[in-house]
Tab-separated table of C-alpha atoms in Angstrom:
chain	number	residue	atom	x	y	z
A	1	MET	CA	11.592	-24.552	-44.641
A	2	SER	CA	10.246	-28.065	-43.981
A	3	THR	CA	6.541	-28.571	-43.509
A	4	VAL	CA	5.258	-29.582	-40.083
A	5	THR	CA	3.952	-33.140	-39.982
A	6	SER	CA	2.881	-35.347	-37.111
A	7	ASN	CA	5.422	-38.145	-37.377
A	8	THR	CA	6.997	-37.739	-33.957
A	9	THR	CA	6.155	-40.531	-31.537
A	10	LEU	CA	5.589	-39.832	-27.839
A	11	THR	CA	4.636	-42.051	-24.957
A	12	PRO	CA	0.994	-41.667	-23.937
A	13	LEU	CA	0.561	-39.566	-20.815
A	14	THR	CA	-1.879	-39.904	-17.984
A	15	SER	CA	-4.261	-37.053	-17.244
A	16	ALA	CA	-2.256	-36.117	-14.178
A	17	GLN	CA	0.800	-35.602	-16.349
A	18	VAL	CA	-1.086	-33.407	-18.799
A	19	LEU	CA	-2.648	-31.113	-16.240
A	20	ASP	CA	-1.637	-30.332	-12.673
A	21	LEU	CA	-5.121	-30.000	-11.242
A	22	PRO	CA	-4.115	-29.088	-7.655
A	23	GLN	CA	-1.959	-26.267	-9.023
A	24	LEU	CA	-4.802	-25.024	-11.223
A	25	LEU	CA	-7.215	-25.079	-8.308
A	26	GLU	CA	-4.760	-23.164	-6.112
A	27	ARG	CA	-4.637	-20.444	-8.752
A	28	CYS	CA	-8.454	-20.429	-8.918
A	29	LEU	CA	-8.680	-20.258	-5.112
A	30	GLY	CA	-10.492	-23.603	-5.082
A	31	ASP	CA	-13.289	-22.412	-7.364
A	32	LEU	CA	-13.962	-25.522	-9.481
A	33	ALA	CA	-16.542	-23.928	-11.747
A	34	PHE	CA	-14.183	-21.064	-12.535
A	35	ALA	CA	-11.321	-23.513	-13.215
A	36	GLU	CA	-13.518	-25.401	-15.653
A	37	ARG	CA	-14.537	-22.199	-17.487
A	38	CYS	CA	-10.875	-21.266	-17.859
A	39	LEU	CA	-9.990	-24.690	-19.222
A	40	VAL	CA	-12.814	-24.577	-21.762
A	41	LYS	CA	-11.789	-21.107	-22.879
A	42	PHE	CA	-8.151	-22.165	-23.091
A	43	GLN	CA	-9.041	-25.164	-25.253
A	44	GLN	CA	-11.078	-22.985	-27.607
A	45	ARG	CA	-8.237	-20.512	-28.006
A	46	LEU	CA	-5.577	-23.201	-28.247
A	47	GLN	CA	-6.992	-24.775	-31.388
A	48	ALA	CA	-6.913	-21.466	-33.272
A	49	ASP	CA	-3.479	-20.516	-31.930
A	50	VAL	CA	-1.966	-23.853	-32.967
A	51	GLU	CA	-3.275	-23.492	-36.506
A	52	GLN	CA	-1.833	-19.990	-36.709
A	53	LEU	CA	1.471	-21.202	-35.313
A	54	GLN	CA	1.738	-24.042	-37.850
A	55	GLU	CA	1.008	-21.626	-40.680
A	56	SER	CA	3.747	-19.303	-39.445
A	57	VAL	CA	6.224	-22.196	-39.180
A	58	ASN	CA	5.414	-23.258	-42.710
A	59	ALA	CA	5.782	-19.660	-43.900
A	60	GLY	CA	9.156	-19.341	-42.163
A	61	ASP	CA	7.943	-16.390	-40.068
A	62	THR	CA	10.004	-17.128	-36.971
A	63	PHE	CA	9.123	-13.811	-35.306
A	64	GLU	CA	5.421	-14.699	-35.404
A	65	VAL	CA	6.142	-18.283	-34.343
A	66	ALA	CA	8.020	-17.023	-31.276
A	67	ARG	CA	5.212	-14.590	-30.416
A	68	ILE	CA	2.458	-17.210	-30.609
A	69	ALA	CA	4.501	-19.874	-28.827
A	70	HIS	CA	5.265	-17.386	-26.040
A	71	LEU	CA	1.570	-16.582	-25.658
A	72	ILE	CA	0.595	-20.253	-25.508
A	73	LYS	CA	3.426	-20.973	-23.062
A	74	GLY	CA	2.110	-18.317	-20.673
A	75	SER	CA	-1.530	-19.340	-20.766
A	76	ALA	CA	-0.686	-23.079	-20.659
A	77	ALA	CA	1.417	-22.491	-17.556
A	78	THR	CA	-1.399	-20.452	-16.031
A	79	VAL	CA	-3.892	-23.322	-16.442
A	80	ALA	CA	-1.194	-25.666	-15.077
A	81	ALA	CA	-0.753	-27.592	-18.351
A	82	MET	CA	2.965	-27.794	-17.688
A	83	PRO	CA	4.053	-30.301	-20.406
A	84	LEU	CA	2.223	-28.143	-22.934
A	85	ALA	CA	3.948	-25.006	-21.606
A	86	GLU	CA	7.329	-26.766	-21.823
A	87	THR	CA	6.846	-27.877	-25.424
A	88	ALA	CA	5.624	-24.388	-26.377
A	89	ASN	CA	8.754	-23.030	-24.714
A	90	ALA	CA	10.890	-25.314	-26.893
A	91	VAL	CA	9.155	-23.949	-30.009
A	92	GLU	CA	9.725	-20.378	-28.857
A	93	ALA	CA	13.402	-21.070	-28.120
A	94	ALA	CA	13.917	-22.683	-31.524
A	95	ALA	CA	12.209	-19.755	-33.264
A	96	ARG	CA	14.325	-17.193	-31.417
A	97	GLN	CA	17.686	-18.770	-32.269
A	98	GLU	CA	20.028	-16.266	-33.865
A	99	VAL	CA	21.095	-18.830	-36.458
A	100	SER	CA	17.870	-20.289	-37.718
A	101	CYS	CA	17.626	-24.061	-37.714
A	102	ASP	CA	14.567	-25.207	-39.620
A	103	ALA	CA	14.871	-28.821	-38.586
A	104	GLU	CA	14.996	-27.977	-34.903
A	105	LEU	CA	11.985	-25.695	-35.162
A	106	VAL	CA	9.991	-28.268	-37.122
A	107	THR	CA	10.800	-31.006	-34.635
A	108	ALA	CA	9.927	-28.794	-31.682
A	109	THR	CA	6.667	-27.870	-33.352
A	110	GLU	CA	5.804	-31.517	-34.025
A	111	VAL	CA	6.387	-32.401	-30.383
A	112	PHE	CA	4.266	-29.429	-29.372
A	113	VAL	CA	1.402	-30.390	-31.712
A	114	LYS	CA	1.432	-33.916	-30.310
A	115	GLU	CA	1.230	-32.501	-26.818
A	116	VAL	CA	-1.670	-30.304	-27.857
A	117	LYS	CA	-3.508	-33.387	-29.100
A	118	ARG	CA	-2.900	-35.182	-25.799
A	119	PHE	CA	-4.153	-32.189	-23.917
A	120	MET	CA	-7.286	-31.998	-26.062
A	121	ASP	CA	-7.924	-35.726	-25.572
A	122	VAL	CA	-7.407	-35.741	-21.849
A	123	VAL	CA	-8.878	-32.439	-20.688
A	124	PRO	CA	-12.555	-33.132	-21.461
A	125	MET	CA	-12.539	-35.535	-18.523
A	126	PHE	CA	-12.051	-32.474	-16.319
A	127	SER	CA	-15.251	-30.951	-17.579
A	128	THR	CA	-17.064	-32.713	-14.765
A	129	ILE	CA	-14.822	-31.417	-12.028
A	130	GLY	CA	-17.259	-28.642	-11.191
B	1	MET	CA	-7.650	-0.350	-3.556
B	2	ARG	CA	-7.695	-0.165	-7.339
B	3	ILE	CA	-5.294	-2.275	-9.358
B	4	LEU	CA	-4.499	-2.290	-13.059
B	5	VAL	CA	-3.861	-5.649	-14.741
B	6	VAL	CA	-2.129	-5.359	-18.113
B	7	GLU	CA	-2.418	-8.657	-19.947
B	8	ASP	CA	-3.227	-9.605	-23.529
B	9	ASP	CA	-3.892	-13.250	-22.648
B	10	TRP	CA	-7.536	-13.716	-21.690
B	11	ILE	CA	-6.917	-16.729	-19.446
B	12	THR	CA	-4.206	-15.075	-17.381
B	13	ALA	CA	-6.192	-11.822	-17.170
B	14	GLN	CA	-9.262	-13.715	-15.942
B	15	MET	CA	-7.312	-15.713	-13.373
B	16	LEU	CA	-5.554	-12.625	-12.057
B	17	THR	CA	-8.842	-10.746	-11.847
B	18	HIS	CA	-10.516	-13.649	-10.052
B	19	ALA	CA	-7.727	-13.869	-7.464
B	20	LEU	CA	-7.255	-10.114	-6.991
B	21	GLU	CA	-10.957	-9.487	-6.507
B	22	ALA	CA	-10.989	-12.252	-3.911
B	23	PHE	CA	-8.139	-10.380	-2.152
B	24	GLY	CA	-10.376	-7.301	-2.059
B	25	TYR	CA	-8.927	-5.255	-4.917
B	26	SER	CA	-10.966	-3.452	-7.539
B	27	VAL	CA	-9.519	-4.667	-10.850
B	28	THR	CA	-9.333	-3.002	-14.265
B	29	VAL	CA	-7.835	-4.911	-17.213
B	30	ALA	CA	-5.923	-3.298	-20.073
B	31	GLU	CA	-4.988	-5.485	-23.038
B	32	ASP	CA	-1.784	-3.710	-24.004
B	33	GLY	CA	0.729	-1.157	-22.790
B	34	ASP	CA	-0.804	1.787	-24.647
B	35	GLU	CA	-4.209	1.292	-23.079
B	36	ALA	CA	-2.546	0.744	-19.693
B	37	TYR	CA	-0.549	3.956	-19.934
B	38	GLN	CA	-3.741	5.939	-20.500
B	39	TYR	CA	-5.176	4.407	-17.334
B	40	VAL	CA	-2.001	5.242	-15.392
B	41	ARG	CA	-2.161	8.838	-16.623
B	42	SER	CA	-5.632	9.137	-15.119
B	43	GLY	CA	-3.898	8.973	-11.734
B	44	GLU	CA	-6.398	6.404	-10.486
B	45	PHE	CA	-3.981	3.479	-10.359
B	46	ARG	CA	-0.960	3.167	-8.120
B	47	LEU	CA	-0.635	-0.634	-8.318
B	48	VAL	CA	0.018	-2.259	-11.703
B	49	VAL	CA	0.530	-5.931	-12.576
B	50	THR	CA	1.761	-6.169	-16.151
B	51	ASP	CA	2.786	-8.808	-18.632
B	52	TRP	CA	5.997	-8.178	-20.577
B	53	GLU	CA	5.236	-9.412	-24.087
B	54	MET	CA	2.187	-7.680	-25.517
B	55	PRO	CA	1.165	-6.174	-28.851
B	56	GLY	CA	2.087	-2.494	-29.181
B	57	MET	CA	3.752	-1.089	-26.084
B	58	SER	CA	5.390	-3.908	-24.127
B	59	GLY	CA	5.373	-4.237	-20.357
B	60	LEU	CA	9.000	-3.143	-20.308
B	61	GLU	CA	8.225	0.029	-22.252
B	62	LEU	CA	5.243	0.641	-20.005
B	63	CYS	CA	7.534	0.525	-16.944
B	64	GLN	CA	9.902	3.000	-18.599
B	65	ARG	CA	7.063	5.367	-19.516
B	66	ILE	CA	5.662	5.253	-15.986
B	67	ARG	CA	9.077	6.014	-14.476
B	68	SER	CA	9.729	8.882	-16.894
B	69	ARG	CA	6.610	10.701	-15.728
B	70	SER	CA	7.490	13.678	-13.594
B	71	SER	CA	4.099	14.199	-11.995
B	72	GLY	CA	1.791	12.180	-9.808
B	73	GLY	CA	2.458	9.766	-6.980
B	74	TYR	CA	4.583	6.655	-7.164
B	75	VAL	CA	3.173	3.747	-9.182
B	76	TYR	CA	4.188	0.303	-7.937
B	77	VAL	CA	4.716	-2.087	-10.852
B	78	ILE	CA	4.871	-5.873	-10.739
B	79	LEU	CA	6.115	-7.490	-13.934
B	80	LEU	CA	4.468	-10.915	-14.418
B	81	THR	CA	6.002	-12.725	-17.335
B	82	SER	CA	6.954	-16.056	-18.872
B	83	TYR	CA	10.489	-14.800	-19.419
B	84	THR	CA	12.793	-16.404	-16.921
B	85	GLY	CA	16.503	-16.109	-16.190
B	86	VAL	CA	18.632	-13.556	-14.379
B	87	GLU	CA	19.236	-11.515	-17.513
B	88	ASN	CA	15.512	-10.907	-17.987
B	89	VAL	CA	14.954	-10.142	-14.315
B	90	VAL	CA	17.703	-7.505	-14.520
B	91	ARG	CA	16.157	-6.038	-17.685
B	92	GLY	CA	12.744	-5.865	-16.046
B	93	LEU	CA	13.950	-4.216	-12.862
B	94	ASP	CA	16.213	-1.890	-14.833
B	95	ALA	CA	13.183	-0.732	-16.828
B	96	GLY	CA	11.546	0.314	-13.578
B	97	ALA	CA	9.573	-2.690	-12.331
B	98	ASP	CA	9.463	-3.017	-8.542
B	99	GLU	CA	8.876	-6.770	-8.543
B	100	TYR	CA	9.487	-9.529	-11.057
B	101	LEU	CA	7.248	-12.605	-10.985
B	102	THR	CA	7.337	-15.477	-13.455
B	103	LYS	CA	4.314	-17.288	-14.815
B	104	PRO	CA	2.583	-19.288	-13.643
B	105	PHE	CA	1.850	-17.171	-10.588
B	106	THR	CA	0.877	-18.588	-7.221
B	107	THR	CA	-1.891	-16.707	-5.452
B	108	GLU	CA	-0.026	-16.721	-2.151
B	109	GLU	CA	3.092	-15.076	-3.593
B	110	LEU	CA	1.055	-12.588	-5.597
B	111	ALA	CA	-0.859	-11.519	-2.479
B	112	MET	CA	2.383	-11.135	-0.546
B	113	ARG	CA	4.036	-9.039	-3.286
B	114	LEU	CA	0.992	-6.796	-3.469
B	115	ARG	CA	1.078	-6.257	0.273
B	116	VAL	CA	4.706	-5.164	-0.071
B	117	GLY	CA	3.590	-2.737	-2.782
B	118	GLU	CA	0.851	-1.333	-0.598
B	119	ARG	CA	3.301	-0.817	2.249
B	120	ILE	CA	5.731	1.021	0.001
B	121	LEU	CA	2.981	3.256	-1.370
B	122	SER	CA	1.720	3.979	2.096
B	123	LEU	CA	5.145	5.067	3.290
B	124	GLU	CA	5.908	7.261	0.322
B	125	SER	CA	7.299	10.528	1.618
B	126	ARG	CA	4.657	10.392	4.246
B	127	ASP	CA	6.670	11.155	7.347
B	128	MET	CA	8.280	14.310	6.005
B	129	THR	CA	5.099	15.547	4.390
B	130	ILE	CA	3.030	15.071	7.512
B	131	PHE	CA	5.424	16.909	9.764
B	132	ALA	CA	5.942	19.680	7.223
B	133	LEU	CA	2.184	20.182	7.015
B	134	ALA	CA	1.882	20.259	10.772
B	135	LYS	CA	4.720	22.781	11.094
B	136	LEU	CA	3.163	24.935	8.415
B	137	ALA	CA	-0.108	25.054	10.330
B	138	GLU	CA	1.741	25.749	13.561
B	139	SER	CA	3.820	28.551	12.036
B	140	ARG	CA	0.849	30.929	12.279
B	141	ASP	CA	0.892	30.531	16.023
B	142	SER	CA	4.480	31.366	16.921
B	143	GLU	CA	4.177	31.200	20.711
B	144	THR	CA	3.905	27.422	20.893
B	145	GLY	CA	7.630	26.874	20.205
B	146	GLU	CA	8.577	23.225	19.884
B	147	HIS	CA	5.087	22.076	20.842
B	148	LEU	CA	4.779	19.534	18.002
B	149	GLU	CA	8.148	17.964	18.756
B	150	ARG	CA	7.292	17.546	22.447
B	151	MET	CA	3.724	16.473	21.753
B	152	ARG	CA	4.744	13.555	19.554
B	153	GLU	CA	7.314	12.436	22.131
B	154	TYR	CA	4.703	12.496	24.904
B	155	CYS	CA	2.273	10.555	22.717
B	156	ARG	CA	4.931	7.976	21.911
B	157	ILE	CA	5.774	7.536	25.600
B	158	LEU	CA	2.112	7.079	26.585
B	159	ALA	CA	1.432	4.627	23.741
B	160	GLU	CA	4.557	2.630	24.587
B	161	GLU	CA	3.433	2.380	28.201
B	162	LEU	CA	-0.097	1.322	27.214
B	163	SER	CA	1.334	-1.404	24.958
B	164	THR	CA	2.469	-3.191	28.143
B	165	HIS	CA	-1.015	-2.950	29.677
B	166	PRO	CA	-3.117	-6.152	29.340
B	167	ARG	CA	-6.181	-4.171	28.200
B	168	TYR	CA	-4.334	-2.513	25.344
B	169	ARG	CA	-1.744	-5.122	24.348
B	170	GLU	CA	-3.801	-6.298	21.373
B	171	ILE	CA	-4.469	-2.766	20.128
B	172	VAL	CA	-1.285	-0.891	20.879
B	173	ASP	CA	1.545	-2.621	19.055
B	174	GLY	CA	4.738	-1.215	17.582
B	175	GLU	CA	2.913	0.094	14.526
B	176	TYR	CA	0.346	1.881	16.686
B	177	VAL	CA	3.129	3.567	18.660
B	178	ALA	CA	4.861	4.611	15.427
B	179	GLN	CA	1.613	5.971	14.007
B	180	MET	CA	0.947	7.977	17.187
B	181	TYR	CA	4.385	9.538	16.832
B	182	LEU	CA	3.770	10.207	13.150
B	183	THR	CA	0.271	11.633	13.262
B	184	SER	CA	-0.045	13.414	16.609
B	185	PRO	CA	1.643	16.594	15.239
B	186	LEU	CA	-1.431	17.007	13.024
B	187	HIS	CA	-3.759	17.420	16.023
B	188	ASP	CA	-4.162	21.190	15.552
B	189	ILE	CA	-4.018	21.324	11.766
B	190	GLY	CA	-7.581	22.641	11.716
B	191	LYS	CA	-6.267	25.920	13.162
B	192	VAL	CA	-5.437	26.956	9.596
B	193	GLY	CA	-9.175	27.622	9.307
B	194	ILE	CA	-9.303	29.964	12.336
B	195	PRO	CA	-9.056	33.732	11.650
B	196	ASP	CA	-5.855	35.504	12.744
B	197	SER	CA	-7.888	37.899	14.883
B	198	ILE	CA	-8.835	34.965	17.104
B	199	LEU	CA	-5.864	32.618	16.744
B	200	LEU	CA	-3.303	35.365	17.434
B	201	LYS	CA	-5.315	37.396	19.937
B	202	PRO	CA	-2.998	38.154	22.851
B	203	GLY	CA	-5.706	38.417	25.507
B	204	LYS	CA	-8.452	36.136	26.670
B	205	LEU	CA	-10.984	35.028	24.056
B	206	THR	CA	-14.605	36.054	24.414
B	207	SER	CA	-17.104	33.189	24.599
B	208	LYS	CA	-18.078	33.824	20.975
B	209	GLU	CA	-14.430	33.790	19.891
B	210	PHE	CA	-13.834	30.612	21.859
B	211	GLU	CA	-16.730	28.949	20.054
B	212	ILE	CA	-15.017	29.799	16.756
B	213	MET	CA	-11.660	28.579	18.065
B	214	LYS	CA	-13.264	25.253	19.012
B	215	GLU	CA	-14.115	24.684	15.375
B	216	HIS	CA	-10.471	23.818	14.649
B	217	ALA	CA	-11.120	20.240	15.807
B	218	LEU	CA	-13.951	19.806	13.307
B	219	ILE	CA	-12.042	21.520	10.509
B	220	GLY	CA	-8.996	19.294	11.050
B	221	GLY	CA	-11.095	16.155	11.427
B	222	ARG	CA	-13.076	16.803	8.245
B	223	THR	CA	-9.987	17.686	6.216
B	224	LEU	CA	-8.176	14.527	7.228
B	225	GLN	CA	-11.346	12.473	6.711
B	226	SER	CA	-11.510	13.547	3.078
B	227	VAL	CA	-7.853	12.559	2.574
B	228	ALA	CA	-8.426	9.229	4.351
B	229	GLU	CA	-11.347	8.458	2.037
B	230	GLN	CA	-9.103	8.907	-0.980
B	231	HIS	CA	-6.421	6.655	0.501
B	232	PRO	CA	-8.255	3.903	2.364
B	233	GLU	CA	-5.069	1.811	2.462
B	234	ALA	CA	-3.356	4.387	4.708
B	235	SER	CA	-4.511	3.562	8.226
B	236	TYR	CA	-2.379	6.364	9.685
B	237	LEU	CA	-4.673	8.904	8.036
B	238	ARG	CA	-7.611	7.514	9.991
B	239	MET	CA	-5.610	7.865	13.190
B	240	ALA	CA	-4.646	11.437	12.228
B	241	ARG	CA	-8.329	12.218	11.652
B	242	ASP	CA	-9.341	10.738	15.009
B	243	ILE	CA	-6.667	12.715	16.859
B	244	ALA	CA	-7.530	16.008	15.157
B	245	LEU	CA	-11.223	15.484	15.785
B	246	THR	CA	-11.165	14.208	19.364
B	247	HIS	CA	-8.113	15.570	21.197
B	248	HIS	CA	-10.320	18.127	23.007
B	249	GLU	CA	-12.943	15.603	24.074
B	250	ARG	CA	-13.117	14.743	27.792
B	251	VAL	CA	-13.998	11.333	29.219
B	252	ASP	CA	-16.740	12.965	31.336
B	253	GLY	CA	-18.450	14.145	28.140
B	254	GLY	CA	-17.675	17.825	28.728
B	255	GLY	CA	-15.282	18.268	25.824
B	256	TYR	CA	-15.718	19.361	22.250
B	257	PRO	CA	-16.606	19.250	19.363
B	258	VAL	CA	-19.077	16.401	20.006
B	259	GLY	CA	-19.054	15.791	23.748
B	260	LEU	CA	-18.034	12.151	23.419
B	261	ARG	CA	-17.719	10.190	26.636
B	262	GLY	CA	-15.269	7.551	27.927
B	263	GLU	CA	-14.212	4.895	25.461
B	264	SER	CA	-16.374	6.335	22.699
B	265	ILE	CA	-13.426	8.719	22.320
B	266	PRO	CA	-10.833	6.878	20.198
B	267	LEU	CA	-7.813	5.768	22.223
B	268	CYS	CA	-5.464	7.915	20.146
B	269	GLY	CA	-7.618	10.971	20.953
B	270	ARG	CA	-7.505	10.194	24.669
B	271	ILE	CA	-3.712	9.839	24.539
B	272	ALA	CA	-3.291	13.068	22.569
B	273	ALA	CA	-5.562	14.915	25.024
B	274	LEU	CA	-3.257	14.266	27.966
B	275	ALA	CA	-0.091	14.946	25.968
B	276	ASP	CA	-1.504	18.240	24.673
B	277	VAL	CA	-2.623	19.471	28.086
B	278	TYR	CA	0.655	18.483	29.769
B	279	ASP	CA	2.579	20.456	27.190
B	280	ALA	CA	0.257	23.458	27.493
B	281	LEU	CA	0.701	23.417	31.287
B	282	THR	CA	4.480	23.151	31.217
B	283	SER	CA	4.970	25.749	28.452
B	284	LYS	CA	5.010	29.508	28.782
B	285	ARG	CA	2.133	31.342	27.164
B	286	VAL	CA	1.310	35.058	26.820
B	287	TYR	CA	-1.319	34.648	29.487
B	288	LYS	CA	0.650	32.417	31.906
B	289	ASP	CA	4.079	31.225	32.981
B	290	ALA	CA	5.180	27.635	32.503
B	291	TYR	CA	4.104	25.422	35.382
B	292	ASP	CA	6.690	23.045	36.691
B	293	HIS	CA	6.211	19.323	36.326
B	294	ALA	CA	4.902	18.780	39.864
B	295	ILE	CA	2.049	21.256	39.385
B	296	ALA	CA	1.206	19.888	35.950
B	297	LYS	CA	1.134	16.393	37.409
B	298	GLU	CA	-1.166	17.532	40.227
B	299	ILE	CA	-3.581	19.104	37.741
B	300	ILE	CA	-3.604	16.006	35.548
B	301	LEU	CA	-4.234	13.737	38.545
B	302	SER	CA	-7.116	15.936	39.628
B	303	GLU	CA	-8.681	15.481	36.181
B	304	ARG	CA	-8.626	11.661	36.278
B	305	HIS	CA	-12.068	10.349	35.211
B	306	GLN	CA	-13.052	13.909	34.259
B	307	HIS	CA	-10.833	15.212	31.513
B	308	PHE	CA	-8.582	12.173	31.216
B	309	ASP	CA	-8.896	8.405	30.908
B	310	SER	CA	-7.616	6.851	34.135
B	311	ASP	CA	-5.505	4.253	32.289
B	312	ILE	CA	-3.729	7.027	30.446
B	313	VAL	CA	-3.194	8.984	33.645
B	314	ASP	CA	-1.642	5.830	35.100
B	315	ALA	CA	0.593	5.513	32.036
B	316	PHE	CA	1.634	9.132	32.533
B	317	ILE	CA	2.492	8.513	36.190
B	318	SER	CA	4.490	5.396	35.278
B	319	ARG	CA	6.513	7.365	32.749
B	320	GLU	CA	6.631	10.827	34.334
B	321	GLU	CA	10.434	10.797	34.398
B	322	ASP	CA	10.382	10.411	30.618
B	323	PHE	CA	7.905	13.289	30.315
B	324	LEU	CA	10.157	15.459	32.431
B	325	SER	CA	13.175	14.465	30.388
B	326	VAL	CA	11.486	15.430	27.100
B	327	SER	CA	10.296	18.711	28.573
B	328	GLN	CA	13.785	19.598	29.834
B	329	ARG	CA	15.517	18.466	26.644
B	330	TYR	CA	13.482	20.777	24.447
B	331	GLN	CA	13.817	23.657	26.919
B	332	SER	CA	17.623	23.307	26.837
B	333	GLU	CA	17.525	23.144	23.025
B	334	VAL	CA	15.577	26.412	22.971
B	335	VAL	CA	18.098	28.057	25.341
B	336	GLU	CA	20.988	26.822	23.213
B	337	SER	CA	19.312	28.145	20.084
B	338	ILE	CA	18.764	31.572	21.647
B	339	THR	CA	22.404	31.679	22.844
B	340	ASN	CA	23.691	30.857	19.374
B	341	GLU	CA	21.535	33.566	17.823
B	342	SER	CA	22.923	36.108	20.340
B	343	LEU	CA	26.500	35.122	19.499
B	344	LEU	CA	25.821	35.543	15.795
B	345	THR	CA	24.195	38.944	16.358
B	346	ASN	CA	27.107	40.176	18.455
B	347	ALA	CA	29.767	38.872	16.059
């Protein structure tokens, strides 16, 4: 199993591409303060989940990788972080393949980790939305 | 109404709770299927929104466990999951989910799906159960024949007519008419609490006995009130309670059990009052022959503003041919039934 690195290059995204704020607010029934609390909580959880996911990738535990990626995909979609949900979905799909393909999983994880970083960089600007 | 959210992801659980509470639900969160199943077994939850992928018992297994239960009322389950694709939808529904929603949810769709669930729960076996209960109560009093069948037809006719009246158009819609038809047979359900010696007495009741007989309205009203409190989503139970409680009230305040006056008597009670009296007048009893329609009509007209609401008397007059038709139809069914019984006996 290859080790996850951060060599993949992606084009920088704008904040609007990282987070679909109107969609998030619809789900929060327009409650800005509640939306902000959810984002903060999501960020806190995300950091720990990503570390656990990388450890599982490195350990070759594809079952655990799929489980964590699925969890992140669901919560990312719920807070309307759609690119993050899509990259987590790619990790989950790679981990669930019947014939395991290490390279594909590692690449998907690298893309995902990059997206996580973008999300972490961009989202603090939403902390003032409430 | 109470709702059980089964979700191991804190964010999704919080967002669902936030939205559902805003919709007016009382929300309980379980973090996995095992915990959720214990809640379902308590019988306190009939609406469940569950994730699929969870530690321990999955949402799919939870659906299967709920469906394999042989006791309790129906539990409406919405599966809310990140799994997409037709194959997963089929698996979810096959496991027993009633609805399949994919994450991320939209509040509008969630609210709509829950309303569907509430409607389904409200309809569950209700029509048959209600009429069976009413017939059971009526079976103690054998002389009334097809009273419940005629009564609900008369109520339906009156409600239909009122739905065309400008004063009632906003209140009496199709659902109101259907609920009148459904719940009016329960008007005398409180008679189960009246002793046989009074209920089945062939002669005239003494004033003391009549006072006891009058209690049937309160007994029925209270019984249905307690059921309505347990099922606040079922508006028909509130109508059933109002009919049972108020169908002997008079608009002049001379009725019972409370002596309500005019429009303080619920509309459904005023409708049921006329339907009940018309049927009593046109049916044979131990103490009297059946009056024909013309005499019954005359009596009802003479009670306008006294016993009966004038708008409902007008509705009766507008639809008297329909009343007559129902009355004659059930009389001919009774004759046919008696003839068939005679043929069988003689064979």
